[in-house]
Structure formats: structure tokens, C-alpha cells
Amino acid sequence: MIDPFGRPIRYLRLSVTDRCDLRCLYCMAEDPDFLPKDEILSLEELERLAQSFIDLGVRKIRLTGGEPLVRRGIMSLVRALGLKLASKELDELTLTTNGTQLAKYAQGLADAGMRRINVSLDSLNPDTFRQLTRLGRLDQVLAGLDAAKRAGLAVKINMVALKDRNELEIDQMLAWCGDQGFDLCLIETMPLGDIDGDRTEQYLPLDRVRKRLESRWTLRPSDYATGGPARYVTVAETGGRLGFITPLTHGFCESCNRVRVTCTGKLYLCLGQEDSLDLRHVLRHTEGPDAVRNAIASAIARKPKGHDFIIDRNQPKLARHMNVTGG
Ligand code: SAM
């Protein structure tokens, strides 16, 4: 699949649920309305959909959500997709998780063929972690990270940088990740969905963070790339990698190779645009894989050049939350 701007589409981010056991301040409202079950794709439908994307040339799948590991039966999907690694239909199967369920699942993920996972962790301070996630217990996530290490999974920590909230903890996170052997990726808040609060109060431009980090750490340019939007440096003092995802200060669209499917089967061609295609309808009302493949291919022909996020006071750029689109 090649989009109208010549970008090959090889990466699918597949959301398996809109539900989450945390309520991160910048991501969700405190009391969100979750979708009714019949709107959510079954595990079999998710697998069929994944197969159609693989048939069309996707080589990397990331499961996300909501929290993918709270979806009942998720490991059967992980194992089914893991078989596509063994048969060389996929190069990579991975996951973005908040880590709360990792103690239970890390070994199973590794056994299914996963090699790397992203774990979202915005603070190492139990009280700040609790405040940011509204529900979370830091010790549970740290136990999950230990299990991931024991299972041999490479871990990248994703930390959303939030003004005043965790801004002063970034140094500590960088040092800790170095000690643990984890990469760290800092993310700017994106204006997705109404949250209970004002986003301009949370937004922290990463060029400012980077300048401050450079006064303490030696950040060396790196050409490491994962096919995602992060730009990496190597931290000389720890040997670890530090990534920056900066949708607001610098666009990351020119090398975009990915599309997203929500847990209801909506194909979004861009995280920051509304255009979507209802693949659930195609899955549920047609026989055989051709109709799904054709629908996907025709949508790719409309993939936009990029997003145009602007942080605007109390005005989300897009109505849908990150837990709906899939992070
Ligand atoms: N539950 C999983 C997790 O916590 O990683 C996967 C889904 S979560 C929506 C994926 C990522 O999106 C997390 O790292 C989260 O911090 C990030 N995220 C959510 N809302 C965001 C926003 N408005 N701006 C930037 N990142 C956001």
C-alpha cells in the first residue's frame, strides 16, 4: 500500500478496547462513557482485520487501546498474531500498555513472539502517579516492569510531559530508565477529546525540556528509528536512548507509515484528522476477505498529508479521545 504522498503503509496500530483501568488526566474524563459491547469488534473480527492489513503489506502491528491487557481473552489474539511472526508474514508484533497487568501477561507476550513493548509511565512518585492516573498504583506498574524484564522484553517508557505536574521529574526518569536498561520517550500532550480541565495548563513544549536536559546530560544525535514518530538521541552518561514525540512543536507527518483502527473497526488515516472508514460494516456485511481488503486499499488512497494540531484553550482539535482512537 502506497499512499498519495508516496509513503508505504506498513504499520497498523490496532485498538482492541476503549476500556482502561486508569483515567489519566490528559487522556480521559474521570467518568467516561464506554462503548456498548456489540459495537466493539470481537477477537475473531480483529484477527480477520489484521490479516487483511497483512495481506496488503503491513509488516508491523501494535496493539493498543484503552488498555489492551484488560480486554478479556486478549492473549488468544496475541498468540494468533504471534503465529504471523513465525510464518514471516509480520516483522513485528508489539503493544502499548499502562503496565498494570504486565505481571500477569509479560511472559505470555514474550512466548507469543513479542520482543519490545511500550509502557506508559508519567511519574515515579507514587502520589503524583496516583494523581495523574486518578486510579493507579505505582507499585503494580513497577512489578509489571520487573516481569517484563524477566521475560526478556525490551521496554520503552513513554512519558507524557506535563507542565508543573511531572516537568521536574524528567531528569529522575531519565536516570532511572538508564539504570533499568529502558529507553525513554517524551511525548507532548495532543489536543484529543474533551478532558475535565484546560489543556493549555498541561502543555509543555519539548524543545524547552530538551534545552534543560542538555545542561545536565550529554545528548548525542542518533539515527535510531522504530518506524514511529519519535526522534532519538543517545544519552552518553547512561548509554540509553531518549526519544521526543513532538506533534505540536515539530510535525512528524512526512515519514508517516501507519494507520489506526479503533476497537469499533473505524480506520483512521491520521491521528489528527477526522476522516475515517467503517470497516466493521464491511466485516459484518460481506463474505470473504476481498471486500475488506478493497475497502482498506481505497481508504489509503485518501490518506492526508498530515495533521494540524494547535493547542487551543478549552477547544480540543478533535472530539475523540486517545483511548478511543488508540494511542
Ligand atoms: N493504555 C495504554 C497505555 O497507557 O499506554 C495504551 C493506550 S494510551 C491512550 C497510549 C498512549 O497515549 C499513552 O502513552 C498515553 O500517555 C498517551 N496519551 C493519551 N492521551 C494523550 C494526549 N492527549 N496527548 C499525548 N499523549 C496521550
mmCIF file of C-alpha atoms and ligand atoms in Angstrom:
data_model
loop_
_atom_site.group_PDB
_atom_site.id
_atom_site.type_symbol
_atom_site.label_atom_id
_atom_site.label_comp_id
_atom_site.label_asym_id
_atom_site.label_seq_id
_atom_site.Cartn_x
_atom_site.Cartn_y
_atom_site.Cartn_z
ATOM 1 C CA MET A 1 0.000 0.000 0.000
ATOM 2 C CA ILE A 2 1.434 3.333 -1.055
ATOM 3 C CA ASP A 3 -0.441 6.492 -0.088
ATOM 4 C CA PRO A 4 -0.910 9.543 -2.371
ATOM 5 C CA PHE A 5 2.282 11.107 -0.978
ATOM 6 C CA GLY A 6 4.407 8.074 -1.841
ATOM 7 C CA ARG A 7 4.574 6.781 1.745
ATOM 8 C CA PRO A 8 4.424 2.974 2.043
ATOM 9 C CA ILE A 9 1.937 1.936 4.739
ATOM 10 C CA ARG A 10 3.465 -0.906 6.709
ATOM 11 C CA TYR A 11 2.406 -0.213 10.269
ATOM 12 C CA LEU A 12 -1.011 -0.800 11.831
ATOM 13 C CA ARG A 13 -1.973 0.392 15.283
ATOM 14 C CA LEU A 14 -4.906 -1.726 16.298
ATOM 15 C CA SER A 15 -7.007 -0.729 19.266
ATOM 16 C CA VAL A 16 -8.612 -3.703 20.964
ATOM 17 C CA THR A 17 -10.746 -1.906 23.552
ATOM 18 C CA ASP A 18 -11.734 1.603 24.635
ATOM 19 C CA ARG A 19 -11.743 0.480 28.274
ATOM 20 C CA CYS A 20 -8.939 1.245 30.644
ATOM 21 C CA ASP A 21 -8.247 0.616 34.309
ATOM 22 C CA LEU A 22 -6.657 4.073 34.650
ATOM 23 C CA ARG A 23 -8.109 7.541 33.987
ATOM 24 C CA CYS A 24 -5.076 9.635 33.057
ATOM 25 C CA LEU A 25 -5.933 13.321 33.374
ATOM 26 C CA TYR A 26 -4.845 14.306 29.869
ATOM 27 C CA CYS A 27 -6.380 11.247 28.195
ATOM 28 C CA MET A 28 -9.868 10.614 29.541
ATOM 29 C CA ALA A 29 -12.664 12.164 31.521
ATOM 30 C CA GLU A 30 -12.995 10.880 35.072
ATOM 31 C CA ASP A 31 -16.252 9.092 34.362
ATOM 32 C CA PRO A 32 -16.114 8.175 30.674
ATOM 33 C CA ASP A 33 -18.957 6.577 28.720
ATOM 34 C CA PHE A 34 -17.537 3.337 27.409
ATOM 35 C CA LEU A 35 -18.916 1.842 24.233
ATOM 36 C CA PRO A 36 -21.558 -0.892 24.274
ATOM 37 C CA LYS A 37 -20.117 -4.379 23.725
ATOM 38 C CA ASP A 38 -21.815 -5.039 20.390
ATOM 39 C CA GLU A 39 -20.062 -2.027 18.876
ATOM 40 C CA ILE A 40 -16.654 -3.472 19.728
ATOM 41 C CA LEU A 41 -15.042 -5.873 17.279
ATOM 42 C CA SER A 42 -14.822 -9.434 18.503
ATOM 43 C CA LEU A 43 -11.382 -11.005 18.812
ATOM 44 C CA GLU A 44 -12.107 -13.014 15.655
ATOM 45 C CA GLU A 45 -13.029 -9.825 13.777
ATOM 46 C CA LEU A 46 -9.863 -8.134 14.991
ATOM 47 C CA GLU A 47 -7.832 -11.078 13.733
ATOM 48 C CA ARG A 48 -9.568 -11.070 10.336
ATOM 49 C CA LEU A 49 -8.953 -7.368 10.032
ATOM 50 C CA ALA A 50 -5.299 -7.739 10.975
ATOM 51 C CA GLN A 51 -4.954 -10.463 8.334
ATOM 52 C CA SER A 52 -6.399 -8.152 5.662
ATOM 53 C CA PHE A 53 -3.840 -5.482 6.527
ATOM 54 C CA ILE A 54 -1.066 -8.086 6.470
ATOM 55 C CA ASP A 55 -2.260 -9.252 3.054
ATOM 56 C CA LEU A 56 -1.949 -5.652 1.892
ATOM 57 C CA GLY A 57 1.641 -5.287 3.067
ATOM 58 C CA VAL A 58 1.505 -4.294 6.742
ATOM 59 C CA ARG A 59 4.611 -5.693 8.499
ATOM 60 C CA LYS A 60 4.208 -4.300 11.991
ATOM 61 C CA ILE A 61 1.203 -4.361 14.300
ATOM 62 C CA ARG A 62 0.917 -2.563 17.606
ATOM 63 C CA LEU A 63 -1.959 -3.477 19.893
ATOM 64 C CA THR A 64 -3.264 -0.586 21.886
ATOM 65 C CA GLY A 65 -6.427 0.809 23.453
ATOM 66 C CA GLY A 66 -7.798 1.818 26.001
ATOM 67 C CA GLU A 67 -5.704 -0.687 27.884
ATOM 68 C CA PRO A 68 -5.147 -3.707 25.628
ATOM 69 C CA LEU A 69 -4.370 -6.050 28.508
ATOM 70 C CA VAL A 70 -7.785 -5.509 30.140
ATOM 71 C CA ARG A 71 -9.564 -6.916 27.079
ATOM 72 C CA ARG A 72 -10.897 -10.347 28.021
ATOM 73 C CA GLY A 73 -9.228 -13.101 26.001
ATOM 74 C CA ILE A 74 -6.573 -10.742 24.617
ATOM 75 C CA MET A 75 -3.875 -13.406 24.784
ATOM 76 C CA SER A 76 -5.678 -15.521 22.196
ATOM 77 C CA LEU A 77 -5.380 -12.624 19.731
ATOM 78 C CA VAL A 78 -1.739 -12.070 20.726
ATOM 79 C CA ARG A 79 -0.970 -15.742 20.138
ATOM 80 C CA ALA A 80 -2.806 -15.784 16.801
ATOM 81 C CA LEU A 81 -0.874 -12.736 15.598
ATOM 82 C CA GLY A 82 2.328 -14.196 17.035
ATOM 83 C CA LEU A 83 1.960 -17.054 14.566
ATOM 84 C CA LYS A 84 2.264 -14.472 11.758
ATOM 85 C CA LEU A 85 5.715 -13.647 13.107
ATOM 86 C CA ALA A 86 6.669 -17.289 12.955
ATOM 87 C CA SER A 87 5.384 -17.544 9.383
ATOM 88 C CA LYS A 88 7.270 -14.321 8.472
ATOM 89 C CA GLU A 89 4.075 -12.543 7.444
ATOM 90 C CA LEU A 90 4.870 -9.942 10.120
ATOM 91 C CA ASP A 91 8.207 -8.463 11.189
ATOM 92 C CA GLU A 92 6.977 -7.149 14.498
ATOM 93 C CA LEU A 93 4.115 -7.515 16.923
ATOM 94 C CA THR A 94 4.123 -5.134 19.833
ATOM 95 C CA LEU A 95 1.965 -3.464 22.427
ATOM 96 C CA THR A 96 1.438 -0.170 24.209
ATOM 97 C CA THR A 97 0.318 -0.726 27.780
ATOM 98 C CA ASN A 98 -0.001 1.088 31.074
ATOM 99 C CA GLY A 99 1.773 -1.868 32.694
ATOM 100 C CA THR A 100 -0.826 -2.647 35.361
ATOM 101 C CA GLN A 101 -1.431 -6.173 34.034
ATOM 102 C CA LEU A 102 2.107 -6.969 32.936
ATOM 103 C CA ALA A 103 2.996 -9.059 35.961
ATOM 104 C CA LYS A 104 0.341 -11.487 34.738
ATOM 105 C CA TYR A 105 0.983 -11.305 30.994
ATOM 106 C CA ALA A 106 4.630 -10.410 30.283
ATOM 107 C CA GLN A 107 5.839 -13.998 29.915
ATOM 108 C CA GLY A 108 2.909 -14.879 27.644
ATOM 109 C CA LEU A 109 3.651 -11.881 25.435
ATOM 110 C CA ALA A 110 7.268 -12.944 25.100
ATOM 111 C CA ASP A 111 6.249 -16.547 24.433
ATOM 112 C CA ALA A 112 3.982 -15.332 21.610
ATOM 113 C CA GLY A 113 6.977 -13.678 19.936
ATOM 114 C CA MET A 114 6.846 -10.092 21.207
ATOM 115 C CA ARG A 115 10.267 -8.600 21.657
ATOM 116 C CA ARG A 116 9.618 -4.963 22.620
ATOM 117 C CA ILE A 117 6.791 -3.204 24.408
ATOM 118 C CA ASN A 118 5.984 0.401 25.246
ATOM 119 C CA VAL A 119 4.914 1.112 28.785
ATOM 120 C CA SER A 120 3.331 4.429 29.671
ATOM 121 C CA LEU A 121 4.637 5.836 32.929
ATOM 122 C CA ASP A 122 4.449 9.538 33.720
ATOM 123 C CA SER A 123 5.865 9.590 37.234
ATOM 124 C CA LEU A 124 7.978 7.559 39.648
ATOM 125 C CA ASN A 125 6.429 9.294 42.614
ATOM 126 C CA PRO A 126 3.521 7.180 43.952
ATOM 127 C CA ASP A 127 1.428 10.235 44.869
ATOM 128 C CA THR A 128 1.966 12.023 41.561
ATOM 129 C CA PHE A 129 1.324 8.773 39.709
ATOM 130 C CA ARG A 130 -1.938 8.368 41.585
ATOM 131 C CA GLN A 131 -2.993 11.949 40.855
ATOM 132 C CA LEU A 132 -2.142 11.747 37.159
ATOM 133 C CA THR A 133 -3.847 8.403 36.607
ATOM 134 C CA ARG A 134 -6.680 9.081 39.103
ATOM 135 C CA LEU A 135 -6.773 5.314 39.890
ATOM 136 C CA GLY A 136 -3.281 3.891 39.511
ATOM 137 C CA ARG A 137 -0.863 2.234 41.934
ATOM 138 C CA LEU A 138 2.753 2.735 41.002
ATOM 139 C CA ASP A 139 3.921 -0.476 42.709
ATOM 140 C CA GLN A 140 1.666 -2.512 40.427
ATOM 141 C CA VAL A 141 3.276 -0.998 37.325
ATOM 142 C CA LEU A 142 6.794 -1.433 38.726
ATOM 143 C CA ALA A 143 6.041 -5.116 39.395
ATOM 144 C CA GLY A 144 4.818 -5.382 35.807
ATOM 145 C CA LEU A 145 8.027 -3.825 34.529
ATOM 146 C CA ASP A 146 10.072 -6.309 36.550
ATOM 147 C CA ALA A 147 8.105 -9.143 34.977
ATOM 148 C CA ALA A 148 8.725 -7.681 31.518
ATOM 149 C CA LYS A 149 12.460 -7.590 32.205
ATOM 150 C CA ARG A 150 12.446 -11.146 33.467
ATOM 151 C CA ALA A 151 10.588 -12.242 30.342
ATOM 152 C CA GLY A 152 13.306 -10.630 28.206
ATOM 153 C CA LEU A 153 11.067 -7.933 26.712
ATOM 154 C CA ALA A 154 12.811 -4.708 25.712
ATOM 155 C CA VAL A 155 10.925 -1.802 27.277
ATOM 156 C CA LYS A 156 10.453 1.755 26.160
ATOM 157 C CA ILE A 157 8.885 4.041 28.727
ATOM 158 C CA ASN A 158 6.508 6.627 27.298
ATOM 159 C CA MET A 159 6.203 9.710 29.495
ATOM 160 C CA VAL A 160 3.769 12.491 28.604
ATOM 161 C CA ALA A 161 5.496 15.711 29.641
ATOM 162 C CA LEU A 162 3.099 17.892 31.600
ATOM 163 C CA LYS A 163 3.791 21.422 32.730
ATOM 164 C CA ASP A 164 4.106 21.668 36.532
ATOM 165 C CA ARG A 165 2.869 18.095 37.037
ATOM 166 C CA ASN A 166 5.912 15.982 36.128
ATOM 167 C CA GLU A 167 8.182 18.523 34.471
ATOM 168 C CA LEU A 168 10.727 18.398 37.268
ATOM 169 C CA GLU A 169 10.769 14.590 37.318
ATOM 170 C CA ILE A 170 12.103 14.127 33.808
ATOM 171 C CA ASP A 171 15.738 14.045 34.959
ATOM 172 C CA GLN A 172 14.919 11.401 37.531
ATOM 173 C CA MET A 173 13.007 9.344 34.956
ATOM 174 C CA LEU A 174 15.936 9.540 32.538
ATOM 175 C CA ALA A 175 18.392 8.341 35.174
ATOM 176 C CA TRP A 176 16.059 5.546 36.330
ATOM 177 C CA CYS A 177 15.477 4.334 32.768
ATOM 178 C CA GLY A 178 19.251 4.266 32.295
ATOM 179 C CA ASP A 179 19.616 2.094 35.426
ATOM 180 C CA GLN A 180 16.843 -0.247 34.331
ATOM 181 C CA GLY A 181 18.044 -0.574 30.743
ATOM 182 C CA PHE A 182 14.856 1.025 29.381
ATOM 183 C CA ASP A 183 14.625 3.593 26.601
ATOM 184 C CA LEU A 184 12.619 6.703 27.400
ATOM 185 C CA CYS A 185 10.365 8.620 25.079
ATOM 186 C CA LEU A 186 8.884 12.004 25.990
ATOM 187 C CA ILE A 187 5.556 12.977 24.437
ATOM 188 C CA GLU A 188 3.881 16.360 24.078
ATOM 189 C CA THR A 189 0.193 16.412 25.034
ATOM 190 C CA MET A 190 -2.048 16.360 21.995
ATOM 191 C CA PRO A 191 -5.435 18.077 21.874
ATOM 192 C CA LEU A 192 -7.596 14.953 21.615
ATOM 193 C CA GLY A 193 -11.019 14.819 23.231
ATOM 194 C CA ASP A 194 -12.616 16.843 25.970
ATOM 195 C CA ILE A 195 -10.992 16.303 29.321
ATOM 196 C CA ASP A 196 -12.031 17.743 32.669
ATOM 197 C CA GLY A 197 -9.701 20.732 32.561
ATOM 198 C CA ASP A 198 -7.720 23.124 30.467
ATOM 199 C CA ARG A 199 -5.091 21.684 28.133
ATOM 200 C CA THR A 200 -3.069 24.833 27.856
ATOM 201 C CA GLU A 201 -2.288 24.354 31.540
ATOM 202 C CA GLN A 202 -0.767 20.935 30.770
ATOM 203 C CA TYR A 203 1.069 21.622 27.551
ATOM 204 C CA LEU A 204 4.840 21.567 27.837
ATOM 205 C CA PRO A 205 6.853 22.152 24.645
ATOM 206 C CA LEU A 206 9.610 19.571 24.418
ATOM 207 C CA ASP A 207 12.173 21.924 22.921
ATOM 208 C CA ARG A 208 12.184 23.651 26.318
ATOM 209 C CA VAL A 209 12.600 20.293 28.090
ATOM 210 C CA ARG A 210 15.401 19.292 25.764
ATOM 211 C CA LYS A 211 17.334 22.501 26.415
ATOM 212 C CA ARG A 212 17.131 21.907 30.135
ATOM 213 C CA LEU A 213 18.191 18.274 29.807
ATOM 214 C CA GLU A 214 21.157 19.304 27.670
ATOM 215 C CA SER A 215 22.535 21.377 30.528
ATOM 216 C CA ARG A 216 22.882 18.201 32.586
ATOM 217 C CA TRP A 217 23.178 15.280 30.150
ATOM 218 C CA THR A 218 25.194 14.697 27.009
ATOM 219 C CA LEU A 219 22.641 14.038 24.285
ATOM 220 C CA ARG A 220 24.241 12.651 21.137
ATOM 221 C CA PRO A 221 22.407 12.564 17.815
ATOM 222 C CA SER A 222 21.213 9.095 16.873
ATOM 223 C CA ASP A 223 19.789 7.716 13.671
ATOM 224 C CA TYR A 224 17.881 5.026 15.563
ATOM 225 C CA ALA A 225 14.314 4.827 14.252
ATOM 226 C CA THR A 226 11.475 2.438 15.014
ATOM 227 C CA GLY A 227 9.137 3.487 12.242
ATOM 228 C CA GLY A 228 7.245 5.579 14.806
ATOM 229 C CA PRO A 229 7.133 9.355 15.196
ATOM 230 C CA ALA A 230 9.900 9.652 17.809
ATOM 231 C CA ARG A 231 13.239 11.328 17.088
ATOM 232 C CA TYR A 232 16.033 9.825 19.170
ATOM 233 C CA VAL A 233 19.252 10.853 20.851
ATOM 234 C CA THR A 234 21.639 8.683 22.861
ATOM 235 C CA VAL A 235 22.330 9.699 26.445
ATOM 236 C CA ALA A 236 26.106 9.384 26.837
ATOM 237 C CA GLU A 237 26.001 9.038 30.636
ATOM 238 C CA THR A 238 23.555 6.101 30.628
ATOM 239 C CA GLY A 239 24.055 4.637 27.158
ATOM 240 C CA GLY A 240 20.240 4.642 26.879
ATOM 241 C CA ARG A 241 18.121 6.205 24.178
ATOM 242 C CA LEU A 242 15.882 9.203 24.647
ATOM 243 C CA GLY A 243 13.116 9.938 22.150
ATOM 244 C CA PHE A 244 10.987 13.009 21.613
ATOM 245 C CA ILE A 245 7.498 12.919 20.106
ATOM 246 C CA THR A 246 6.649 16.482 19.230
ATOM 247 C CA PRO A 247 3.423 16.725 17.256
ATOM 248 C CA LEU A 248 2.968 20.356 18.243
ATOM 249 C CA THR A 249 6.422 21.898 18.082
ATOM 250 C CA HIS A 250 7.511 19.855 15.026
ATOM 251 C CA GLY A 251 5.223 17.810 12.835
ATOM 252 C CA PHE A 252 6.126 14.167 12.329
ATOM 253 C CA CYS A 253 3.997 13.504 9.288
ATOM 254 C CA GLU A 254 6.439 13.422 6.401
ATOM 255 C CA SER A 255 7.593 9.887 7.199
ATOM 256 C CA CYS A 256 4.232 8.608 8.427
ATOM 257 C CA ASN A 257 3.896 4.920 7.540
ATOM 258 C CA ARG A 258 0.947 4.000 9.731
ATOM 259 C CA VAL A 259 -2.795 3.883 10.044
ATOM 260 C CA ARG A 260 -5.000 3.221 13.035
ATOM 261 C CA VAL A 261 -8.042 1.066 13.534
ATOM 262 C CA THR A 262 -10.275 1.672 16.544
ATOM 263 C CA CYS A 263 -11.837 -1.104 18.566
ATOM 264 C CA THR A 264 -15.088 -0.456 16.677
ATOM 265 C CA GLY A 265 -13.357 -1.030 13.355
ATOM 266 C CA LYS A 266 -13.003 2.575 12.235
ATOM 267 C CA LEU A 267 -9.951 3.068 10.096
ATOM 268 C CA TYR A 268 -8.331 6.443 10.753
ATOM 269 C CA LEU A 269 -5.794 7.504 8.199
ATOM 270 C CA CYS A 270 -4.284 10.124 10.513
ATOM 271 C CA LEU A 271 -4.324 10.525 14.302
ATOM 272 C CA GLY A 272 -5.051 14.207 13.872
ATOM 273 C CA GLN A 273 -7.818 14.171 11.240
ATOM 274 C CA GLU A 274 -11.470 13.140 11.283
ATOM 275 C CA ASP A 275 -11.605 11.195 8.005
ATOM 276 C CA SER A 276 -12.380 7.536 8.714
ATOM 277 C CA LEU A 277 -13.827 4.407 7.168
ATOM 278 C CA ASP A 278 -16.185 1.980 8.895
ATOM 279 C CA LEU A 279 -14.512 -1.389 8.438
ATOM 280 C CA ARG A 280 -16.867 -3.053 10.931
ATOM 281 C CA HIS A 281 -19.702 -2.611 8.495
ATOM 282 C CA VAL A 282 -17.654 -4.211 5.739
ATOM 283 C CA LEU A 283 -16.548 -7.056 8.044
ATOM 284 C CA ARG A 284 -20.065 -7.786 9.256
ATOM 285 C CA HIS A 285 -21.915 -7.442 5.971
ATOM 286 C CA THR A 286 -19.670 -9.053 3.385
ATOM 287 C CA GLU A 287 -18.251 -12.512 2.861
ATOM 288 C CA GLY A 288 -14.588 -13.303 2.293
ATOM 289 C CA PRO A 289 -11.534 -11.087 2.629
ATOM 290 C CA ASP A 290 -11.707 -9.263 -0.714
ATOM 291 C CA ALA A 291 -14.268 -6.641 0.303
ATOM 292 C CA VAL A 292 -12.296 -5.734 3.429
ATOM 293 C CA ARG A 293 -9.030 -5.526 1.505
ATOM 294 C CA ASN A 294 -10.612 -3.398 -1.218
ATOM 295 C CA ALA A 295 -12.148 -1.054 1.343
ATOM 296 C CA ILE A 296 -8.795 -0.607 3.082
ATOM 297 C CA ALA A 297 -6.955 -0.016 -0.178
ATOM 298 C CA SER A 298 -9.437 2.625 -1.314
ATOM 299 C CA ALA A 299 -9.160 4.430 2.032
ATOM 300 C CA ILE A 300 -5.356 4.511 1.845
ATOM 301 C CA ALA A 301 -5.752 6.440 -1.385
ATOM 302 C CA ARG A 302 -7.193 9.284 0.737
ATOM 303 C CA LYS A 303 -4.550 9.367 3.470
ATOM 304 C CA PRO A 304 -3.942 13.049 4.197
ATOM 305 C CA LYS A 305 -0.540 14.655 4.171
ATOM 306 C CA GLY A 306 -0.607 15.387 7.879
ATOM 307 C CA HIS A 307 -2.339 16.775 10.922
ATOM 308 C CA ASP A 308 -2.550 20.373 12.042
ATOM 309 C CA PHE A 309 -2.725 20.273 15.805
ATOM 310 C CA ILE A 310 -2.886 23.560 17.631
ATOM 311 C CA ILE A 311 -3.260 23.736 21.381
ATOM 312 C CA ASP A 312 -6.274 25.920 21.870
ATOM 313 C CA ARG A 313 -7.692 26.824 25.228
ATOM 314 C CA ASN A 314 -10.610 24.500 26.064
ATOM 315 C CA GLN A 315 -11.034 23.601 22.407
ATOM 316 C CA PRO A 316 -9.905 20.094 21.552
ATOM 317 C CA LYS A 317 -8.787 19.848 17.956
ATOM 318 C CA LEU A 318 -10.639 16.538 17.708
ATOM 319 C CA ALA A 319 -13.634 15.317 19.655
ATOM 320 C CA ARG A 320 -12.401 11.743 20.068
ATOM 321 C CA HIS A 321 -10.233 10.766 22.996
ATOM 322 C CA MET A 322 -6.938 8.945 22.702
ATOM 323 C CA ASN A 323 -8.437 5.865 24.383
ATOM 324 C CA VAL A 324 -10.967 5.694 21.534
ATOM 325 C CA THR A 325 -8.559 6.119 18.625
ATOM 326 C CA GLY A 326 -5.863 4.096 20.303
ATOM 327 C CA GLY A 327 -2.616 5.633 21.484
HETATM 328 N N1 SAM B 1 -3.405 2.082 27.919
HETATM 329 C C1 SAM B 1 -2.231 2.025 27.109
HETATM 330 C C2 SAM B 1 -1.167 2.926 27.685
HETATM 331 O O1 SAM B 1 -1.386 3.527 28.733
HETATM 332 O O2 SAM B 1 -0.092 3.001 27.094
HETATM 333 C C3 SAM B 1 -2.434 2.336 25.639
HETATM 334 C C4 SAM B 1 -3.340 3.444 25.252
HETATM 335 S S1 SAM B 1 -2.818 5.059 25.746
HETATM 336 C C5 SAM B 1 -4.099 6.016 25.044
HETATM 337 C C6 SAM B 1 -1.413 5.295 24.704
HETATM 338 C C7 SAM B 1 -0.539 6.472 24.990
HETATM 339 O O3 SAM B 1 -1.222 7.647 24.643
HETATM 340 C C8 SAM B 1 -0.109 6.625 26.430
HETATM 341 O O4 SAM B 1 1.297 6.734 26.472
HETATM 342 C C9 SAM B 1 -0.734 7.915 26.841
HETATM 343 O O5 SAM B 1 0.068 8.562 27.773
HETATM 344 C C10 SAM B 1 -0.821 8.656 25.533
HETATM 345 N N2 SAM B 1 -1.821 9.721 25.500
HETATM 346 C C11 SAM B 1 -3.115 9.674 25.830
HETATM 347 N N3 SAM B 1 -3.734 10.860 25.623
HETATM 348 C C12 SAM B 1 -2.792 11.687 25.137
HETATM 349 C C13 SAM B 1 -2.778 13.045 24.736
HETATM 350 N N4 SAM B 1 -3.871 13.794 24.764
HETATM 351 N N5 SAM B 1 -1.609 13.572 24.298
HETATM 352 C C14 SAM B 1 -0.487 12.812 24.247
HETATM 353 N N6 SAM B 1 -0.429 11.527 24.609
HETATM 354 C C15 SAM B 1 -1.558 10.962 25.055
#
